[in-house]
mmCIF file of C-alpha atoms in Angstrom:
data_model
loop_
_atom_site.group_PDB
_atom_site.id
_atom_site.type_symbol
_atom_site.label_atom_id
_atom_site.label_comp_id
_atom_site.label_asym_id
_atom_site.label_seq_id
_atom_site.Cartn_x
_atom_site.Cartn_y
_atom_site.Cartn_z
ATOM 1 C CA MET A 1 12.570 -2.369 -13.437
ATOM 2 C CA GLU A 2 14.646 -5.301 -12.456
ATOM 3 C CA ILE A 3 14.125 -8.944 -12.087
ATOM 4 C CA PHE A 4 14.700 -10.533 -8.927
ATOM 5 C CA ALA A 5 14.093 -14.279 -7.856
ATOM 6 C CA SER A 6 12.542 -15.197 -4.821
ATOM 7 C CA ALA A 7 13.245 -19.016 -5.234
ATOM 8 C CA ALA A 8 15.462 -21.029 -7.628
ATOM 9 C CA ASN A 9 12.643 -21.161 -10.172
ATOM 10 C CA ASP A 10 10.729 -18.153 -9.614
ATOM 11 C CA THR A 11 11.144 -14.522 -11.171
ATOM 12 C CA PHE A 12 9.010 -11.469 -10.928
ATOM 13 C CA LEU A 13 9.301 -7.529 -11.598
ATOM 14 C CA SER A 14 10.230 -5.059 -8.433
ATOM 15 C CA TRP A 15 9.598 -1.493 -8.234
ATOM 16 C CA ILE A 16 13.211 -1.501 -6.199
ATOM 17 C CA ASP A 17 16.033 -3.019 -5.373
ATOM 18 C CA GLU A 18 15.699 -3.073 -1.597
ATOM 19 C CA GLY A 19 19.255 -2.839 -0.546
ATOM 20 C CA ASP A 20 19.917 0.405 -2.588
ATOM 21 C CA ALA A 21 18.461 3.559 -1.250
ATOM 22 C CA GLN A 22 19.240 5.701 -4.300
ATOM 23 C CA ASN A 23 17.230 3.214 -6.236
ATOM 24 C CA THR A 24 14.450 3.558 -4.206
ATOM 25 C CA LEU A 25 14.410 7.201 -4.373
ATOM 26 C CA ASP A 26 14.727 6.824 -8.188
ATOM 27 C CA ALA A 27 11.583 4.958 -8.283
ATOM 28 C CA LEU A 28 9.601 7.050 -6.165
ATOM 29 C CA ASN A 29 10.603 10.144 -8.407
ATOM 30 C CA GLU A 30 9.747 8.138 -11.569
ATOM 31 C CA PHE A 31 6.206 7.114 -10.137
ATOM 32 C CA ASP A 32 5.786 10.766 -9.083
ATOM 33 C CA ALA A 33 6.467 11.988 -12.654
ATOM 34 C CA PHE A 34 3.992 9.347 -14.026
ATOM 35 C CA MET A 35 1.532 10.258 -11.630
ATOM 36 C CA GLU A 36 1.851 14.176 -12.579
ATOM 37 C CA GLU A 37 1.366 13.130 -15.987
ATOM 38 C CA SER A 38 -1.629 10.618 -15.697
ATOM 39 C CA GLU A 39 -3.698 11.833 -12.524
ATOM 40 C CA PRO A 40 -6.412 11.700 -11.809
ATOM 41 C CA PHE A 41 -7.057 8.243 -10.375
ATOM 42 C CA ASP A 42 -9.924 6.944 -8.589
ATOM 43 C CA GLY A 43 -8.196 4.238 -6.825
ATOM 44 C CA VAL A 44 -5.049 2.213 -6.570
ATOM 45 C CA MET A 45 -4.632 -1.706 -5.684
ATOM 46 C CA ALA A 46 -1.516 -2.715 -4.718
ATOM 47 C CA PHE A 47 -0.120 -6.437 -3.496
ATOM 48 C CA SER A 48 3.108 -7.158 -1.187
ATOM 49 C CA GLN A 49 6.018 -4.894 -2.026
ATOM 50 C CA ALA A 50 3.904 -2.559 -4.387
ATOM 51 C CA ALA A 51 1.525 -1.982 -1.500
ATOM 52 C CA GLY A 52 4.543 -0.643 0.807
ATOM 53 C CA PHE A 53 5.703 1.529 -2.357
ATOM 54 C CA VAL A 54 2.385 3.129 -2.740
ATOM 55 C CA ALA A 55 1.948 3.674 0.760
ATOM 56 C CA SER A 56 5.167 5.225 0.871
ATOM 57 C CA TYR A 57 4.422 7.295 -2.158
ATOM 58 C CA MET A 58 1.676 8.768 -0.564
ATOM 59 C CA ILE A 59 2.899 9.523 2.837
ATOM 60 C CA ARG A 60 5.807 11.285 1.019
ATOM 61 C CA LYS A 61 3.432 13.351 -0.669
ATOM 62 C CA LEU A 62 2.019 14.284 2.554
ATOM 63 C CA ARG A 63 5.283 15.133 4.339
ATOM 64 C CA GLU A 64 6.507 17.163 1.149
ATOM 65 C CA GLU A 65 3.646 18.962 -0.056
ATOM 66 C CA ASP A 66 1.543 21.607 1.581
ATOM 67 C CA SER A 67 -0.527 19.476 3.855
ATOM 68 C CA VAL A 68 -3.690 21.079 3.151
ATOM 69 C CA HIS A 69 -3.436 20.418 -0.175
ATOM 70 C CA ALA A 70 -2.177 17.022 -0.067
ATOM 71 C CA VAL A 71 -5.228 15.953 2.408
ATOM 72 C CA LEU A 72 -7.595 17.694 -0.089
ATOM 73 C CA SER A 73 -6.093 16.577 -3.474
ATOM 74 C CA PRO A 74 -4.696 12.932 -2.606
ATOM 75 C CA PRO A 75 -3.195 11.120 -5.618
ATOM 76 C CA PHE A 76 -6.193 8.378 -5.367
ATOM 77 C CA LYS A 77 -9.377 8.609 -3.660
ATOM 78 C CA CYS A 78 -8.986 5.003 -2.284
ATOM 79 C CA ALA A 79 -6.598 2.202 -2.043
ATOM 80 C CA ILE A 80 -6.877 -1.587 -1.680
ATOM 81 C CA PHE A 81 -3.605 -2.933 0.170
ATOM 82 C CA LEU A 82 -2.805 -6.486 -0.325
ATOM 83 C CA CYS A 83 -0.677 -8.570 1.860
ATOM 84 C CA SER A 84 1.632 -5.316 2.369
ATOM 85 C CA ALA A 85 5.176 -5.676 2.887
ATOM 86 C CA PRO A 86 7.501 -2.839 3.840
ATOM 87 C CA TYR A 87 9.735 -2.545 0.633
ATOM 88 C CA THR A 88 12.881 -1.358 2.151
ATOM 89 C CA LYS A 89 14.650 -2.663 5.525
ATOM 90 C CA GLY A 90 16.731 0.515 6.238
ATOM 91 C CA GLY A 91 17.975 3.735 4.979
ATOM 92 C CA GLU A 92 16.034 7.075 4.505
ATOM 93 C CA PHE A 93 12.880 5.855 3.530
ATOM 94 C CA VAL A 94 11.760 3.490 6.888
ATOM 95 C CA LYS A 95 10.720 6.882 8.208
ATOM 96 C CA TYR A 96 7.817 6.959 5.470
ATOM 97 C CA LEU A 97 6.606 3.528 6.674
ATOM 98 C CA ASP A 98 6.781 3.707 10.280
ATOM 99 C CA PRO A 99 3.450 5.319 12.253
ATOM 100 C CA VAL A 100 5.994 5.760 15.196
ATOM 101 C CA LEU A 101 7.985 8.118 13.261
ATOM 102 C CA ASP A 102 6.004 9.943 11.270
ATOM 103 C CA ARG A 103 2.621 11.777 12.153
ATOM 104 C CA HIS A 104 1.247 11.654 8.878
ATOM 105 C CA ARG A 105 -1.682 9.654 8.174
ATOM 106 C CA MET A 106 -3.386 8.563 4.703
ATOM 107 C CA GLN A 107 -6.625 10.366 4.925
ATOM 108 C CA ILE A 108 -8.335 8.125 2.264
ATOM 109 C CA PRO A 109 -10.667 5.267 2.707
ATOM 110 C CA THR A 110 -8.467 2.168 2.731
ATOM 111 C CA ALA A 111 -8.898 -1.687 2.642
ATOM 112 C CA HIS A 112 -6.298 -4.002 4.023
ATOM 113 C CA ILE A 113 -6.040 -7.829 3.147
ATOM 114 C CA TRP A 114 -3.580 -9.875 4.666
ATOM 115 C CA GLY A 115 -3.045 -13.597 5.622
ATOM 116 C CA ARG A 116 -2.793 -14.495 9.116
ATOM 117 C CA ASN A 117 -0.261 -17.069 7.872
ATOM 118 C CA ASP A 118 1.624 -14.857 5.892
ATOM 119 C CA PHE A 119 5.104 -15.589 6.762
ATOM 120 C CA GLN A 120 6.848 -14.100 3.581
ATOM 121 C CA VAL A 121 6.939 -10.583 5.222
ATOM 122 C CA GLU A 122 7.473 -9.205 8.833
ATOM 123 C CA GLY A 123 3.840 -7.918 10.275
ATOM 124 C CA PRO A 124 2.068 -8.525 6.969
ATOM 125 C CA GLY A 125 -0.747 -5.766 6.629
ATOM 126 C CA SER A 126 -1.135 -4.756 9.998
ATOM 127 C CA TRP A 127 1.772 -2.244 10.021
ATOM 128 C CA LEU A 128 0.116 -0.336 7.107
ATOM 129 C CA VAL A 129 -3.007 0.068 8.963
ATOM 130 C CA GLU A 130 -1.811 2.407 11.415
ATOM 131 C CA LEU A 131 -0.583 4.784 8.621
ATOM 132 C CA CYS A 132 -4.059 5.548 7.996
ATOM 133 C CA ALA A 133 -6.718 7.531 9.372
ATOM 134 C CA LYS A 134 -8.839 5.457 11.854
ATOM 135 C CA GLU A 135 -12.089 6.370 10.321
ATOM 136 C CA GLY A 136 -12.746 4.850 6.537
ATOM 137 C CA THR A 137 -10.220 1.885 7.193
ATOM 138 C CA GLU A 138 -11.580 -1.874 6.530
ATOM 139 C CA SER A 139 -9.339 -4.723 7.460
ATOM 140 C CA VAL A 140 -9.924 -8.315 6.831
ATOM 141 C CA VAL A 141 -7.427 -10.901 8.154
ATOM 142 C CA HIS A 142 -7.705 -14.435 6.723
ATOM 143 C CA GLU A 143 -6.503 -18.011 7.159
ATOM 144 C CA GLY A 144 -4.459 -18.201 4.194
ATOM 145 C CA GLY A 145 -0.557 -16.907 3.715
ATOM 146 C CA HIS A 146 1.011 -14.165 1.203
ATOM 147 C CA GLU A 147 -2.087 -14.426 -0.964
ATOM 148 C CA VAL A 148 -5.550 -12.761 -2.124
ATOM 149 C CA PRO A 149 -8.469 -14.782 -0.793
ATOM 150 C CA GLY A 150 -10.040 -16.891 -3.749
ATOM 151 C CA MET A 151 -12.630 -19.655 -4.196
ATOM 152 C CA LYS A 152 -10.592 -21.674 -1.710
ATOM 153 C CA MET A 153 -11.322 -19.302 1.050
ATOM 154 C CA PRO A 154 -15.073 -18.477 0.340
ATOM 155 C CA ASP A 155 -15.850 -16.756 3.624
ATOM 156 C CA ALA A 156 -12.232 -14.491 3.198
ATOM 157 C CA LEU A 157 -13.572 -13.673 -0.194
ATOM 158 C CA ARG A 158 -16.554 -12.461 0.636
ATOM 159 C CA ALA A 159 -15.178 -10.313 3.747
ATOM 160 C CA THR A 160 -12.604 -9.146 1.083
ATOM 161 C CA VAL A 161 -15.322 -7.757 -1.195
ATOM 162 C CA ARG A 162 -17.698 -6.409 1.186
ATOM 163 C CA ALA A 163 -14.293 -4.272 2.594
ATOM 164 C CA VAL A 164 -13.385 -3.253 -0.937
ATOM 165 C CA GLN A 165 -17.110 -1.974 -1.553
ATOM 166 C CA LYS A 166 -17.215 -0.370 1.411
ATOM 167 C CA ILE A 167 -13.992 2.017 0.701
ATOM 168 C CA ILE A 168 -15.185 2.321 -2.967
ATOM 169 C CA GLU A 169 -18.647 3.668 -1.531
ATOM 170 C CA ARG A 170 -17.085 5.733 1.029
ATOM 171 C CA ALA A 171 -14.690 7.316 -1.871
ATOM 172 C CA THR A 172 -17.631 7.703 -4.125
ATOM 173 C CA PHE A 173 -19.703 9.796 -1.679
ATOM 174 C CA SER A 174 -16.780 11.645 -0.021
ATOM 175 C CA CYS A 175 -16.494 13.382 -3.557
#
């Protein structure tokens, strides 16, 4: 993993270099190898670029595997996507994140939480909802930005907790 900076004094880890399609493919392949060694997982929670990465991984599995197997044995039973950001702006992998170009939909319960004032990413959160089956999807749009609701947004925090509880219950009872 390389370290990228978003501002002069900020550093964070990144799964991929957005400008390098081969780097993106390598990251997806490494993640797939990790998943093969480590499965099963009950759920996944991902924030920002990681949410786009995980979504791309799941759509890729639906495209590449026998569709019946991929739907009946998904890598996760549920997913929580926070401030989802598409992680690539061009190249081969855009098609994994575009509901218009791909007919595949994640068939697991999903929660989507994003801020109405999130100006860090284009179309935060809402784009990923369209890549999920309509039934079993919960969405929470709060008044914050590129952040997870906390004590400063008590109503949004409660709504987030309820959405997460619902998808966990759906995942638990659908097994």
